[in-house]
Each structure stands twice: as structure tokens, then as C-alpha cells.
Short mmCIF file of C-alpha atoms in Angstrom, two decimals:
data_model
loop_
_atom_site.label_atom_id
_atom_site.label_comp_id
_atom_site.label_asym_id
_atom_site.label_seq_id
_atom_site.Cartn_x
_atom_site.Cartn_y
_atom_site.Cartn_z
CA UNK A 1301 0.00 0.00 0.00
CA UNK A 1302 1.38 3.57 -0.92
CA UNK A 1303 2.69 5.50 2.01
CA UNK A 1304 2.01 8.49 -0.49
CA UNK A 1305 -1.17 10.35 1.53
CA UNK A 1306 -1.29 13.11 -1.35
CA UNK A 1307 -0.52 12.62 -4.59
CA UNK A 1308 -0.38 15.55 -7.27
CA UNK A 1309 0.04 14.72 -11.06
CA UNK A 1310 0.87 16.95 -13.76
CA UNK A 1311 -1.23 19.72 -12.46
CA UNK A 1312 -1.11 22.70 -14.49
CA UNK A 1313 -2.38 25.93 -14.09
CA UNK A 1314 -3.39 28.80 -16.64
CA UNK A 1315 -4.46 32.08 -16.25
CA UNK A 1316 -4.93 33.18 -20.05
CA UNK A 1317 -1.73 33.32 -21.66
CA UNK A 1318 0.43 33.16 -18.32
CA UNK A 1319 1.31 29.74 -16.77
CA UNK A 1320 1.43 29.52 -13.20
CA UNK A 1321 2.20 26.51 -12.89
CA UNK A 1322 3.93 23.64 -15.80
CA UNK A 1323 3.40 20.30 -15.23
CA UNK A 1324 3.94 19.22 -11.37
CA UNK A 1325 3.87 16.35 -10.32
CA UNK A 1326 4.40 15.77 -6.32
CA UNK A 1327 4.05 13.06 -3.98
CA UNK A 1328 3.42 14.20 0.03
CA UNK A 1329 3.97 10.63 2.41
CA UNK A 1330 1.95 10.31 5.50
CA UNK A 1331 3.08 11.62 8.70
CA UNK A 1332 5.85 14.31 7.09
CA UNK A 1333 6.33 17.71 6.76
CA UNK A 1334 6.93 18.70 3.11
CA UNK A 1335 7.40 22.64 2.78
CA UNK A 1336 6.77 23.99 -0.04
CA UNK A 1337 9.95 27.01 -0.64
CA UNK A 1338 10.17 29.45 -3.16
CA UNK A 1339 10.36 33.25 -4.02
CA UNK A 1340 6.70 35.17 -4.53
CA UNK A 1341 5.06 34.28 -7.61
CA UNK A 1342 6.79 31.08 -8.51
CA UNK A 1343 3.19 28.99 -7.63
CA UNK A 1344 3.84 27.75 -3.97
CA UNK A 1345 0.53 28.86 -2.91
CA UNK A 1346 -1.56 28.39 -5.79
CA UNK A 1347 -0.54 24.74 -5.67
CA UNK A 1348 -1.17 24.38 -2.31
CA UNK A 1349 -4.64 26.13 -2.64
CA UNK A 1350 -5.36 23.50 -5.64
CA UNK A 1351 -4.83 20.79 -3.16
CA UNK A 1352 -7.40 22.07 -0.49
CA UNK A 1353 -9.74 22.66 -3.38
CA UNK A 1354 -9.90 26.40 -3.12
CA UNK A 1355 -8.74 26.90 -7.10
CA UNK A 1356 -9.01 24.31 -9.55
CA UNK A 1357 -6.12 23.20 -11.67
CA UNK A 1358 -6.40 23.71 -15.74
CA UNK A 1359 -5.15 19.79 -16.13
CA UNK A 1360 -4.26 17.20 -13.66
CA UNK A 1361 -5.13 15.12 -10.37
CA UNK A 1362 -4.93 15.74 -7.12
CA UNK A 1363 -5.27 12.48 -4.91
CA UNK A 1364 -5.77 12.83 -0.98
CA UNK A 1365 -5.76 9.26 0.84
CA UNK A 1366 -5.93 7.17 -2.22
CA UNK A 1367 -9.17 8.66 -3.31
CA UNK A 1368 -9.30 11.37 -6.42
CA UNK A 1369 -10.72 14.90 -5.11
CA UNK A 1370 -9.92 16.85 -8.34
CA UNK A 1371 -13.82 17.68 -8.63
CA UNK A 1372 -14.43 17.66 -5.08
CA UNK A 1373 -15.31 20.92 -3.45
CA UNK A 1374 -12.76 22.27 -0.07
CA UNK A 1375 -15.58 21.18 2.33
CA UNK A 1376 -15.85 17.70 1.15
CA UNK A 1377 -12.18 17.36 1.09
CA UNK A 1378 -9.97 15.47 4.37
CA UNK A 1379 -7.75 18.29 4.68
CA UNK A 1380 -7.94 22.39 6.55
CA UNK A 1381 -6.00 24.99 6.06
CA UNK A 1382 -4.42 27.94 8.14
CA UNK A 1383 -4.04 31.12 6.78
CA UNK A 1384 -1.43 33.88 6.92
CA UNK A 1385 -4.34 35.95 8.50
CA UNK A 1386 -5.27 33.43 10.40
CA UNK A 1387 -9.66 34.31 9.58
CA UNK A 1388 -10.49 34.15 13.43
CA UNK A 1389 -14.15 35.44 14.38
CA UNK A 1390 -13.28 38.55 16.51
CA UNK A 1391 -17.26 38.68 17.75
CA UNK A 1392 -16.16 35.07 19.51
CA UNK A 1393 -14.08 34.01 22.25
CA UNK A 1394 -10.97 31.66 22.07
CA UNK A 1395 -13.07 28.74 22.93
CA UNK A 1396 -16.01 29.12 20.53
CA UNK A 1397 -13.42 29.62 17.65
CA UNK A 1398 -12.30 26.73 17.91
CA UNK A 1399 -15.35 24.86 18.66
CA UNK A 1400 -17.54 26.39 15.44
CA UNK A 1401 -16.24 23.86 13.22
CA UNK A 1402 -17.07 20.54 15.58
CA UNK A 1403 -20.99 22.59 15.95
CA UNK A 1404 -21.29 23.10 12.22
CA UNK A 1405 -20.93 19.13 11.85
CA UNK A 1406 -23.67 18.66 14.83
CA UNK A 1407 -21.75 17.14 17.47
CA UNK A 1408 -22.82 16.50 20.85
CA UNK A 1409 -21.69 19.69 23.34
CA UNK A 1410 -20.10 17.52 25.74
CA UNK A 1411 -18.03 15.81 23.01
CA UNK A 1412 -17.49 19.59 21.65
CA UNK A 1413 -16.14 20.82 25.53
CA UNK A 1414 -14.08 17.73 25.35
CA UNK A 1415 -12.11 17.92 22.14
CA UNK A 1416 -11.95 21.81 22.23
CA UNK A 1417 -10.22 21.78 25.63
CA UNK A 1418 -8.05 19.08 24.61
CA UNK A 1419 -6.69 20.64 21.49
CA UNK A 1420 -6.11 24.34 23.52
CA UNK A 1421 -4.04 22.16 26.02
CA UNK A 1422 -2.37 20.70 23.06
CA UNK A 1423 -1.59 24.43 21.71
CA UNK A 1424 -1.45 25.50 25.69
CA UNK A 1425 -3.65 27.90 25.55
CA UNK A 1426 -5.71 26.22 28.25
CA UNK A 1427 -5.72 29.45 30.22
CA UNK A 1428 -7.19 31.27 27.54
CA UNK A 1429 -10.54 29.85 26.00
CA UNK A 1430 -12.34 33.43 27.58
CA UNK A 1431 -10.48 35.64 26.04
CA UNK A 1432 -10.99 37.62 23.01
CA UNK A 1433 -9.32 37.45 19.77
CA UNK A 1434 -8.48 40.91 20.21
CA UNK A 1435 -7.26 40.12 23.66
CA UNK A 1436 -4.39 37.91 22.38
CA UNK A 1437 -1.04 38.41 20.71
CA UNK A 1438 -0.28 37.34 17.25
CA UNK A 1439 1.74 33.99 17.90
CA UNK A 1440 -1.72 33.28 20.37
CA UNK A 1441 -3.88 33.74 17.71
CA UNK A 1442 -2.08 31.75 15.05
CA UNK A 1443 -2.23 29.11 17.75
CA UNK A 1444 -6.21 29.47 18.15
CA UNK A 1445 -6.04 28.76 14.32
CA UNK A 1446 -4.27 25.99 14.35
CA UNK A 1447 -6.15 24.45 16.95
CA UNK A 1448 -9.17 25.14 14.97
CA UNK A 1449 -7.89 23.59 11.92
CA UNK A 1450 -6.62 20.51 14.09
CA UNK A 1451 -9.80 20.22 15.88
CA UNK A 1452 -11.52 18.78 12.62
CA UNK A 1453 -8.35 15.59 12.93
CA UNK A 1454 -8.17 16.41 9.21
CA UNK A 1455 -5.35 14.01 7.28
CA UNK A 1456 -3.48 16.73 6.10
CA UNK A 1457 -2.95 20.23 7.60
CA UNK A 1458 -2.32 22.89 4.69
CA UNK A 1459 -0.14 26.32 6.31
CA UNK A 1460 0.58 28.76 3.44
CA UNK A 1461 2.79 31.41 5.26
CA UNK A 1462 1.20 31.13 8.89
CA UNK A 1463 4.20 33.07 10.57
CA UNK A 1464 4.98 35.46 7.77
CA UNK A 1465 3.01 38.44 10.22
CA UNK A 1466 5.14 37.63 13.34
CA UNK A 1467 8.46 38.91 14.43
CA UNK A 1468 12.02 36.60 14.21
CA UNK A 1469 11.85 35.49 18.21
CA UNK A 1470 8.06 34.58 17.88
CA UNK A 1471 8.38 33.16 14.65
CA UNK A 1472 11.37 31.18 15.75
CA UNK A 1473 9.21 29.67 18.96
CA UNK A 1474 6.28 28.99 16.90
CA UNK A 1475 8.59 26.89 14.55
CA UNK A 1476 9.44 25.06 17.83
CA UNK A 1477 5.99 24.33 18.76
CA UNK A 1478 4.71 23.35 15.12
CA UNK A 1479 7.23 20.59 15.83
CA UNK A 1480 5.75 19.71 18.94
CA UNK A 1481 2.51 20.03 17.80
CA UNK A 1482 3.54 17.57 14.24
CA UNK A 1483 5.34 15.18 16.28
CA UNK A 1484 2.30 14.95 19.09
CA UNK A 1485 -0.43 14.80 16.40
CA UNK A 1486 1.02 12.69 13.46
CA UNK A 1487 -0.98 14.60 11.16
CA UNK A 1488 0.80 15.61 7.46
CA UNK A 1489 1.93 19.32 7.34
CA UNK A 1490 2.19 20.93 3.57
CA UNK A 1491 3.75 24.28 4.30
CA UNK A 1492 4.00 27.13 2.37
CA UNK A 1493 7.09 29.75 2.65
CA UNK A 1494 9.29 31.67 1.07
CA UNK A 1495 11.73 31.90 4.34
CA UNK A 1496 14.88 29.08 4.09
CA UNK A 1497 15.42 29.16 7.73
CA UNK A 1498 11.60 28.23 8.35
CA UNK A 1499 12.08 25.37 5.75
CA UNK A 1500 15.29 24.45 7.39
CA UNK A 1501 14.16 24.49 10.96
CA UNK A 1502 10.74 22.60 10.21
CA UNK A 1503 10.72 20.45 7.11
CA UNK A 1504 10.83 16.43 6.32
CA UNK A 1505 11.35 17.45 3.11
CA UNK A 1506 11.76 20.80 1.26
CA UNK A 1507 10.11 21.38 -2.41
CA UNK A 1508 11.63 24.13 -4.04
CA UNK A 1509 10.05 25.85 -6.29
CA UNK A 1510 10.73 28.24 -9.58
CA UNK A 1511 8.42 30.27 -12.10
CA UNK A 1512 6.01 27.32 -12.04
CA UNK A 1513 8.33 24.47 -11.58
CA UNK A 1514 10.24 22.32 -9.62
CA UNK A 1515 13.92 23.12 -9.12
CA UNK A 1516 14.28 20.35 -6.52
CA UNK A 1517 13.56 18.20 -3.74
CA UNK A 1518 15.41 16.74 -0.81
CA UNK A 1519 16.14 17.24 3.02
CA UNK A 1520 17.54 20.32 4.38
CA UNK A 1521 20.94 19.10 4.71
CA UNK A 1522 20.75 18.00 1.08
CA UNK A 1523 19.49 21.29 -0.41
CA UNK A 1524 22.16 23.09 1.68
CA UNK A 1525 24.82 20.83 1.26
CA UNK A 1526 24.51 19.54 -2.15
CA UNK A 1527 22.31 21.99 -4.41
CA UNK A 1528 21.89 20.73 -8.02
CA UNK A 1529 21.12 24.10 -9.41
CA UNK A 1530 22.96 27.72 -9.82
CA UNK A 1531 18.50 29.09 -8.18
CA UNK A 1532 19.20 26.15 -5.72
CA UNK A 1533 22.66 27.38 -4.23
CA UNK A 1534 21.63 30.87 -4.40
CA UNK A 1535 18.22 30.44 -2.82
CA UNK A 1536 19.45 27.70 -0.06
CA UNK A 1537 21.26 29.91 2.07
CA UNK A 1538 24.51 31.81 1.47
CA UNK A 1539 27.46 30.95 -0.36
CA UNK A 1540 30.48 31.93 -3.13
CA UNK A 1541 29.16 30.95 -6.22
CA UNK A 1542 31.86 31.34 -8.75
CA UNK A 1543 32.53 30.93 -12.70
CA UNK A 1544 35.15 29.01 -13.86
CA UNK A 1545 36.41 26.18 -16.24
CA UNK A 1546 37.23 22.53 -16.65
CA UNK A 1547 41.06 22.23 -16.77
CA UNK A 1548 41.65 18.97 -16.51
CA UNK A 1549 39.09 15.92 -15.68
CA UNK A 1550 39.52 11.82 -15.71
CA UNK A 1551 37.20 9.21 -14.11
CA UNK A 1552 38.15 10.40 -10.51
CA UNK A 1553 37.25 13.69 -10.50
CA UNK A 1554 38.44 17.19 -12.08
CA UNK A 1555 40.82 20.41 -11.35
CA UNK A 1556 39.03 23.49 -11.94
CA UNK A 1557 40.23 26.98 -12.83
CA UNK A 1558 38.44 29.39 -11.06
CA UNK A 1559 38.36 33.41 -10.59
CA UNK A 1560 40.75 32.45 -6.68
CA UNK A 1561 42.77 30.03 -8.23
CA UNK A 1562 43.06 25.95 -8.65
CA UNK A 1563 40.53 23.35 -7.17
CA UNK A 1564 40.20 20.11 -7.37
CA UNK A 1565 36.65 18.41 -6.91
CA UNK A 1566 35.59 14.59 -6.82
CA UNK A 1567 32.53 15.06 -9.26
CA UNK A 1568 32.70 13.13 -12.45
CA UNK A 1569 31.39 13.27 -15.77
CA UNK A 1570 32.85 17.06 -16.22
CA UNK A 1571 34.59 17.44 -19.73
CA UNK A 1572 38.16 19.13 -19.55
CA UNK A 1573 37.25 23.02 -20.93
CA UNK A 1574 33.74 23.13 -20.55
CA UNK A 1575 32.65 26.01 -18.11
CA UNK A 1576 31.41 25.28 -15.08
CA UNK A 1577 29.56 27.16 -11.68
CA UNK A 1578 30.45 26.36 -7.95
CA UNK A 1579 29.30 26.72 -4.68
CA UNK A 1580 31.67 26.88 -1.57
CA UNK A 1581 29.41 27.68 1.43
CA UNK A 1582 31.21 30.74 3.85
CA UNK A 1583 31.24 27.64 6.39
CA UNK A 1584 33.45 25.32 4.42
CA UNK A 1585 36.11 27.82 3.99
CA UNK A 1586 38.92 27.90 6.63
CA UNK A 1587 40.70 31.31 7.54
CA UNK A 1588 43.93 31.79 8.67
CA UNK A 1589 47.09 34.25 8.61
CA UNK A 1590 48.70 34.50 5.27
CA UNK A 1591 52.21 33.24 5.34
CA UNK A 1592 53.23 34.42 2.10
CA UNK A 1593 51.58 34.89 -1.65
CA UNK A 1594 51.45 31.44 -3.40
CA UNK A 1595 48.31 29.43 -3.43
CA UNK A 1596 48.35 25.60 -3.45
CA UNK A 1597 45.03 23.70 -4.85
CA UNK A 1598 41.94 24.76 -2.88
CA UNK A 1599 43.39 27.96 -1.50
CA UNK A 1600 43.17 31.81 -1.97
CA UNK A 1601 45.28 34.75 -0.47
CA UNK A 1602 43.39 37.78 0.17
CA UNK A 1603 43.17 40.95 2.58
CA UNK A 1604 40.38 41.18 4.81
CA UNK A 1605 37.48 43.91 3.55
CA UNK A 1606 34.93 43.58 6.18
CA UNK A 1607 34.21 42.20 8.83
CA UNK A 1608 30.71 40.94 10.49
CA UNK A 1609 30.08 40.52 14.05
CA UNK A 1610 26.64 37.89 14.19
CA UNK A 1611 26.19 36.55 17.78
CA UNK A 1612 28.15 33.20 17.90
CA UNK A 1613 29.58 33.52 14.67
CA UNK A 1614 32.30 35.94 13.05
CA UNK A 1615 31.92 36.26 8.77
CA UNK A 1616 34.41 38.00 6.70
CA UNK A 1617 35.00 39.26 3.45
CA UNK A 1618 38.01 38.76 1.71
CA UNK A 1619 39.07 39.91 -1.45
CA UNK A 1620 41.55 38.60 -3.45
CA UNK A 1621 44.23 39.51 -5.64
CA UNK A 1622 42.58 38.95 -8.85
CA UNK A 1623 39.72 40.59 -7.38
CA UNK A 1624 36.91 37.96 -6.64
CA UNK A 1625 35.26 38.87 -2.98
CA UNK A 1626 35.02 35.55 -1.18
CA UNK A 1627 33.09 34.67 2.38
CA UNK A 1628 34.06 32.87 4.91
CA UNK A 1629 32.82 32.22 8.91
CA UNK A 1630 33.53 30.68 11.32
CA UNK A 1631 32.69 30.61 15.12
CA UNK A 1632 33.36 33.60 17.25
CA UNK A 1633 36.85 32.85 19.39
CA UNK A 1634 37.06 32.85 23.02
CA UNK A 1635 39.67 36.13 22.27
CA UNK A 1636 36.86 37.95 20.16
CA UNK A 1637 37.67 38.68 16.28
CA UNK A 1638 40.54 37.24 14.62
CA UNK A 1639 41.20 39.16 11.95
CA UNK A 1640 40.77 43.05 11.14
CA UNK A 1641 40.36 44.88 8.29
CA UNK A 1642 43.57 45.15 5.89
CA UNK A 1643 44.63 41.61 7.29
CA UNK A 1644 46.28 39.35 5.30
CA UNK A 1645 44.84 35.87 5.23
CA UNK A 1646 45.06 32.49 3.71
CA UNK A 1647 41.61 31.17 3.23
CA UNK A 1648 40.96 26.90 2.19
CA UNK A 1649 38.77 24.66 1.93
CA UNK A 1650 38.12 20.80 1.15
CA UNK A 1651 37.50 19.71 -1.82
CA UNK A 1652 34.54 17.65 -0.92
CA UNK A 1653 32.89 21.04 -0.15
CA UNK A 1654 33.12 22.69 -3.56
CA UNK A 1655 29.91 21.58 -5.74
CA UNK A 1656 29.83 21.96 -9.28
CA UNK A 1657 26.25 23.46 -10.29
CA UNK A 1658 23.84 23.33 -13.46
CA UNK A 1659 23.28 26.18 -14.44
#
């Protein structure tokens, strides 16, 4: 039996002559949570909105528990979904907001006080089913709403940008208790963002997506560490992407010549003098005091430019002789800073760490 719980196929979507979305096809398994990641426009939310029924799709099927729901209306569907504005009723209380969708099916008020208290003790907000929705605070409310949506025990909970109104430190702790609230629940999250670190902190899987298509799917740690794309390395957090050439290449790997110098790199199936684009994350790239002027394989000589102070972490920009501005970072020292501005430096890395790109 499929472990699939959502299955999208080659759903396109047309609005006259402009094509939101080409072709997708997506599978969502039971129990994950798949985030949807992209940059505004590029369909994210208009495919998740043609999975909870909301728009319908020019071609294609959208299958929710092994049954077809492409002509099924939102209502009829096993799925809710929690809004970036989270639609609360500010003429009801915390309690009754929750509760309107158990009374709308007709069940029995003591069955409604039961599950309505249990699900604001699973968001803890226990202390709060009087209050207002005025009377709360944003990262309350989106909690009323997703007890409201959870409330229903729908198979799959749809989020298109839920914390995209809240500020870093209460979008960071409601990242936390999504978690809590996925892992105590079971239930399969689709979430929509356009934030990597919310996709980082919170996904199963990450879908990323581009003007109407998939660019790629994987984990966090294999979007991050091993991009397949130039959109997918610049999108996936920060890093030196750089333009160079195929010097040399056999079944082992290849040298490259690049803006900072030689590197080598284990990937095969690169053709000596065809161009090529890397990625060497700031991370990956040690920093140290420059000795002298040569460079070896996998190393550049530069002077420090600037330098960034970020909590725990130190990053700097060096430039080097040839002119190419690299990053680098590394953890802040017990002595403070390192390295000023105007210092010479040797910076390398591994060779495992640079990734050759498609463009």
C-alpha cells in the first residue's frame, strides 16, 4: 500500500496566456512535513490552494488518501488549512473559535467541551478559551487557528505562510511548537514559505520551487549541502558561487580553474574546458594568517574587507588579488575577532565542499 497520503500529477495551471504553474507532479507521504519554498510568484501557494480545493487546476489530479478529489469541493475534502491571516471570528471568544467547526458538523456539546479543551491544552492555551481574539497576541492567535484547523483531525494540515506576520523570536518559537505540535499529532503538514530558515528548521522534506516548476527536492541538509542548481545554491542559504572552467578531468574527479585560483573536486562526468559554476558555502572555507603569496590547490590569499560581528559567529569578506570577494565564517573565538580589516589571510577549503552546479 502507498505511504504516499497526497498525490499531485501533472497539475497545471493557466491564467490566459500566463502559466502559473507547468506540469507538477508531487508526492506528500503520510506523517511528514513537506514545505513547499520558493520566491513570490513562482506557484507555492496556488498549488497548495489547488490541493485544499480552493482553485481548480487547468489539467491534472490531485489524490488525498488514495481517493481522487480533483472535482471535489474544499468542504468535502480530508484536509484544513491555516491562513497567513489566520480568519479568526473577533465577535467570539478563544473557545467558541475553535469549537464552530465541531458545531457546524452537529456534534454533541459535551463531546465539543471535550475535544476543544483538549486541542487548547495541546496548543497551551488552556488558560485562555475566555479571552478575546483581540485580547491575544499574534503567535496566540495563530495558535487558536491551528487548533481550529486541528480540531476537525483532518489528514493533512495545509499552512501557506502562517508566521509570515510575526516577528524573528516569535516566529522562531512557533517553529518550535509546530514541531511539537507535528510530532504529538502525526498529522501531514504541507507548508508554504518563502523563508529558508523556516524550511530548514521545520521540514521532512523541502520542495523548491521556480516560475512554475520544480527546481528540486530533498532534506535540508541536502538542499544546503549539495544543491543541483545555480536558483538552488543561491536560494538555499549563502554561499560563493563562482565561474570558472574545466582544466583537466579523468574518471576520478576534475581540477578546476576558477576566478581564486586551482581546485580540485571529486565530481565526475565534467569534460576538460567546458565552463562550469560552484558553490563553496562561507562555512566550508577555513581562515587563517597568510604566510606568504602562493596558493596551493583549494586555496586563496586575500586581505580582509569587512568584517561581520553575528552573535556566535564571526563572517568576513576577503578579497583577493585577482579581485573575486570571497566569504568565509567561522565561530566567534574565546579572544573575540581574529582578523581586522587590511589583514592578510590564507583562506581553504576541502575539496569535498566545492559543488559543481547546473546552471
Amino acid at each position: 500500500m502507498s505511504q504516499n497520503i497526497v498525490e499531485l500529477t501533472n497539475i497545471t495551471k493557466k491564467w490566459g496566456i500566463f502559466t502559473a504553474l507547468d506540469n507538477i507532479s508531487l508526492n506528500v507521504r503520510k506523517g511528514e512535513i513537506l514545505t513547499l519554498l520558493g520566491p513570490s510568484g513562482c506557484g507555492k501557494s496556488t498549488l497548495m490552494r489547488i490541493a485544499a480545493g480552493f482553485e481548480s487546476a487547468s489539467s491534472g489530479e490531485v489524490t488525498i488518501g488514495g481517493r481522487n478529489m480533483t472535482a471535489v469541493p474544499p468542504e468535502k475534502r480530508p484536509v484544513n488549512m491555516v491562513f497567513q491571516r489566520y480568519a479568526l471570528f473577533p465577535h467570539l471568544d478563544v473557545f467558541d473559535n475553535v469549537a464552530f467547526g465541531l458545531r457546524l458538523k452537529g456534534i454533541a456539546k459535551s463531546a465539543v467541551t471535550e475535544q476543544v479543551n483538549a486541542m487548547l491544552n495541546l496548543v497551551q492555551l488552556q488558560d485562555f478559551s475566555n479571552r478575546w481574539i483581540g485580547e491575544i497576541s499574534g503567535g496566540q492567535a495563530q495558535r487558536v487557528a491551528l487548533a481550529r484547523a486541528l480540531v476537525n483531525r483532518p489528514s493533512v494540515l495545509l499552512l501557506d505562510e502562517p508566521l509570515a506576520a510575526l516577528d524573528l523570536k516569535i516566529r522562531h518559537h512557533m517553529l518550535e511548537e509546530l514541531k511539537r505540535i507535528h510530532t504529538e499529532t502525526g498529522t501531514t503538514f504541507i507548508y508554504v514559505t518563502h523563508d529558508q530558515d523556516e524550511a530548514m528548521i521545520l521540514s521532512d522534506r523541502v520542495v523548491l520551487m521556480n516560475k512554475g516548476t520544480i527546481e528540486q527536492i530533498g532534506t535540508p541538509d541536502e538542499m544546503y549541502g549539495a544543491p543541483k542548481t545555480l536558483f538552488c545554491a543561491k536560494f538555499f542559504g549563502e554561499t560563493n558561487l563562482l565561474d570558472g572552467r574545466v582544466q583537466d578531468a579523468d574518471g576520478s574527479g576534475a581540477v578546476l580553474s576558477l576566478p581564486v585560483g586551482a581546485a580540485t573536486v571529486g565530481t565526475r562526468g565534467l569534460r576538460s574546458g567546458s565552463a562550469v559554476h560552484v558553490s563553496i558555502r562561507p562555512e566550508a572555507i577555513n581562515i587563517s594568517a597568510a604566510t606568504g603569496t602562493s596558493e596551493s590547490s583549494n586555496e586563496a590569499v586575500g586581505k580582509v574587507e569587512d568584517v561581520m560581528f553575528i552573535g556566535s559567529r564571526v563572517v568576513y569578506k576577503v578579497r583577493h588579488a585577482e579581485g573575486t570577494l570571497l566569504k568565509c565564517q567561522e565561530p566567534r573565538a574565546a579572544a573575540g575577532i581574529r582578523f581586522g580589516v587590511g589583514s592578510p589571510v590564507s583562506l581553504k577549503w576541502d575539496p569535498a565542499s566545492v559543488v559543481v552546479l547546473a546552471s
